[in-house]
Amino acid sequence: MKTNSQTTEKVIQSIFFMIALASIMILLMISVFLFMEGIPILNHVSLWDFIFGIYWYPTSEPPDFGIYALIIGSVATTIVSASISIPLGVMTAIYLAEIASSRFREIVKPIVELLAALPSVVIGFFGMVVMAPLLQNYLDIATGLNLFNASLMLGFMSIPTICSISEDAIYSVPTNLKEASLALGATHLETITRVILPASISGISTAVILGMSRAIGETMVVLMVAGGAAMVPQSIFDPVRPLPASIAAEMAEAPFRGEHYAALFATGIVLFVFTFIFNLVADYISNKYRQVGDSTL
Amino acid sequence: MNNSNASNGDSKQEDSHSTKAIPDYKVERLDFPDNQVKKMVQSVVFGIFRFSATLNGFALLIVVYFMVSNGLSAITWEFLTQPPTDAMTKGGILPCIVGTFCLSLGAILIAFPIGVASAIYLNEYARPGRTIRIIRLGINNLAGVPSVVFGLFGLAFFVVWMKMGVSILAGALTLAAMSLPVIIGSTEEALRAVPDTYREASLGIGATKWQTIYRVVLPAALPGILTGGILGISRAAGETAPIMFTAAVFYTPYLPSSPFDEIMALPYHIYVLATAGTEIEATRHLQYGTAIVLIALVLGMNLAAIIYRAKLRKKMS
C-alpha cells in the first residue's frame, strides 16, 4: 500500500512537471514561428540595412525596409517612461508596505490594482482625446501626439506592475531582519534603505523588468498616442513610431506572406530579441543578489 | 544618558520601578541634533513616498472621471443591447460585449489551471538546480514578450498553421499564452507566503506531499492565487494587440455561435472608432461610451474579486 501511494505521488509530480514546461514550450514556439515568417525578408534586404536603414517606406515602389527610426522610437519611449514609472512605482511600494497606516493602505492598494486593470486602449484613448490637446495648448507644440505624451501614458501603465510586485517583495522580508535593525538604533528610513531594500532587491528587479517590458511591448498606447512618424526624434516632443505601433498599424494591409508581411514579422523578431536580452540581463542581476536566507544580506 | 544605548538600558531599568521616567527619556533622545536631522530627513522622504502613492491613486480617478463625464450620456439600454448601425456611427455595442466576454473567459479557462499547476511545481516540488533555473528563465522571458508579438505568434501559429482562421478560439489561446506568466508569478508569490511550518505539520502527521499541497498549502494561498487570476483575466479582457490579427474584426452583425467565429471586441472597437472610422469626431460619444463599458466590466470584475479576497482573508485569520 505504501508503494502504491508513492507511485501516485510520483505520477502527480511528473504531471506538474510537464505542465510547468508549458511556458518554455510557448516561448520556443513563438521564436520558431516568428523566425519562420520573418526570415524571408533577408532575401530582399540585408540584415545591416534592415536594422540600420533609416527609411521605412514599406509600400512605396521599390519599398524601403529600414527600422532604425522605429528602434530609436521604442528605446526613447521606454527610457522616458521608465524614468517616470520606476521611482514612482518603487516609492509607492515602499510607502504601502512599510510606512502607510493600514487605513491608507486599504484604500490605495486596491486603487493601484485597479490602475493595473485599466485596459491599455483606454489609456491610449485618454492620451489621444484628453492629454494631447492639453499638451498642444499649454506647451505650444505642433502636435500633442508625441514621444512625451506616449511615455507619460506608458509610465502610468507600468507603475502598477512595478508597484504591486515590489510591494509583495518588500512585504515578504522577514520581520526579524527589520526588528534587528531597529533594535540596533537605526531609524525607520535607515532600516528601509539598508535592510529592507537590499533584502527585497531581487523582487524589486523582477518588478522593474516586468514593468519595463510592459512599456516596451505596449502597443495600443504607442499606436494611438506616439504620433506615428517613422523618423528619428530630435526632441521629446517629436512624434515617433515605435516598433509595436508599426506592426499593429500595418499588419492588416500587408499582403499575406509578401515582403511587407515578412518585414513586419522581422520587426517582431527585433522586438522579441530586444526584450529577451533585456530579461536575461535582469534575470542575471536578480539572481546574483538573491537573498537565500536571513543570514545572507 | 550620553548615548542612546545607555539611555535604552536606563529606561528599561527604570521601567520596572516607575513608568514616569519614560517621557524624560524620550525628550532627551530628541535633543540630540543628529537624531533631529535624521527625523527631519525621514519625514521629508516619507512625505515624498506618500505623495507618489497618492498620485497613483489620482491617476486612476482622473482617467475614469474624464471617460464618465464625457460618455455617460451615450449609455442607454439600446447602446448595450443593440448591434451597431449606419456604418457604426449609430446603434449599440452588444456584439463587442459578447465578444470580449467570450475571449477573456476562454483565455482564463485555459491559462488558470496551467498557471497554477506550473507554480505548484516550481514552488512545492522542484529542487534547486538547472531545470528549475531554465523554467524560471522561460517564464520571465515569456512575461517580457510584447503583446503585439503574441499577436504575430497567434496569427502565424493558431490562425494560419493550425488553420483556426480569425476566430474566438485563436484569440483566446493567444490571450491565454500571454496571461500565463502573470498567473504563475502571483500564484508562486502566494505559495511562498505560506509558512513552512504548515507543510511540516501536515507531513508530520502522515499526509503525503500531494495531500499537503491540496488540503493545507492551496487553501492558505487561495487569496493570493485569486489575485493572480484577477490580474490574468483583466489583462486578457483589456488587451487589444493580441486579438487584432487573431480574433477581432471591424464589424460583424452576428453574435458568435461557435468558437470558430470571428467577433467584435470592446477594446478593438474603441481603437477602430477612435482612429480608423470615417466619422471620428461624430462618433466621439460612442467611443467614450464603449470605453465606459470596458472600464466598468474590467474594473467591476476586479473590485468584486478584491472584496471577495478581503473577506476570505478575514475568515482565515
PDB file of C-alpha atoms in Angstrom, chain B residues 3 7 26 28 43 65 70 72 88 98 114 125 147 176 181 192 195 199 228 237 244 256 259 274 285 295 299 304:
ATOM      1  CA  ASN B   3      24.146  57.916  24.092  1.00  0.00           C
ATOM      2  CA  SER B   7      19.558  55.528  27.739  1.00  0.00           C
ATOM      3  CA  LYS B  26      12.087  60.398  25.057  1.00  0.00           C
ATOM      4  CA  GLU B  28      16.400  63.651  25.895  1.00  0.00           C
ATOM      5  CA  SER B  43       9.725  62.773   7.395  1.00  0.00           C
ATOM      6  CA  TYR B  65     -13.558  60.827 -14.434  1.00  0.00           C
ATOM      7  CA  ASN B  70     -17.845  62.676 -21.436  1.00  0.00           C
ATOM      8  CA  LEU B  72     -22.247  58.826 -19.638  1.00  0.00           C
ATOM      9  CA  MET B  88     -21.015  52.123 -36.985  1.00  0.00           C
ATOM     10  CA  VAL B  98     -20.348  39.374 -26.043  1.00  0.00           C
ATOM     11  CA  ILE B 114      -1.849  25.646 -16.380  1.00  0.00           C
ATOM     12  CA  TYR B 125       8.115  20.051  -5.990  1.00  0.00           C
ATOM     13  CA  SER B 147       1.717  41.899 -26.599  1.00  0.00           C
ATOM     14  CA  ALA B 176      -4.051  32.608 -22.556  1.00  0.00           C
ATOM     15  CA  PRO B 181       3.275  34.373 -16.605  1.00  0.00           C
ATOM     16  CA  ARG B 192       5.818  31.264  -0.939  1.00  0.00           C
ATOM     17  CA  PRO B 195       4.809  29.313   6.242  1.00  0.00           C
ATOM     18  CA  ARG B 199       3.771  21.936   5.414  1.00  0.00           C
ATOM     19  CA  GLY B 228      -3.197  36.144  -9.959  1.00  0.00           C
ATOM     20  CA  ALA B 237     -10.167  41.365 -21.318  1.00  0.00           C
ATOM     21  CA  MET B 244      -6.107  42.380 -33.633  1.00  0.00           C
ATOM     22  CA  PRO B 256     -20.881  34.275 -32.271  1.00  0.00           C
ATOM     23  CA  PRO B 259     -15.613  29.060 -31.155  1.00  0.00           C
ATOM     24  CA  ALA B 274     -11.131  56.483 -32.494  1.00  0.00           C
ATOM     25  CA  HIS B 285     -19.653  59.871 -27.690  1.00  0.00           C
ATOM     26  CA  ILE B 295     -13.811  50.066 -17.792  1.00  0.00           C
ATOM     27  CA  LEU B 299     -12.883  47.250 -13.006  1.00  0.00           C
ATOM     28  CA  ALA B 304     -15.655  42.068  -6.868  1.00  0.00           C
TER      29      ALA B 304
END
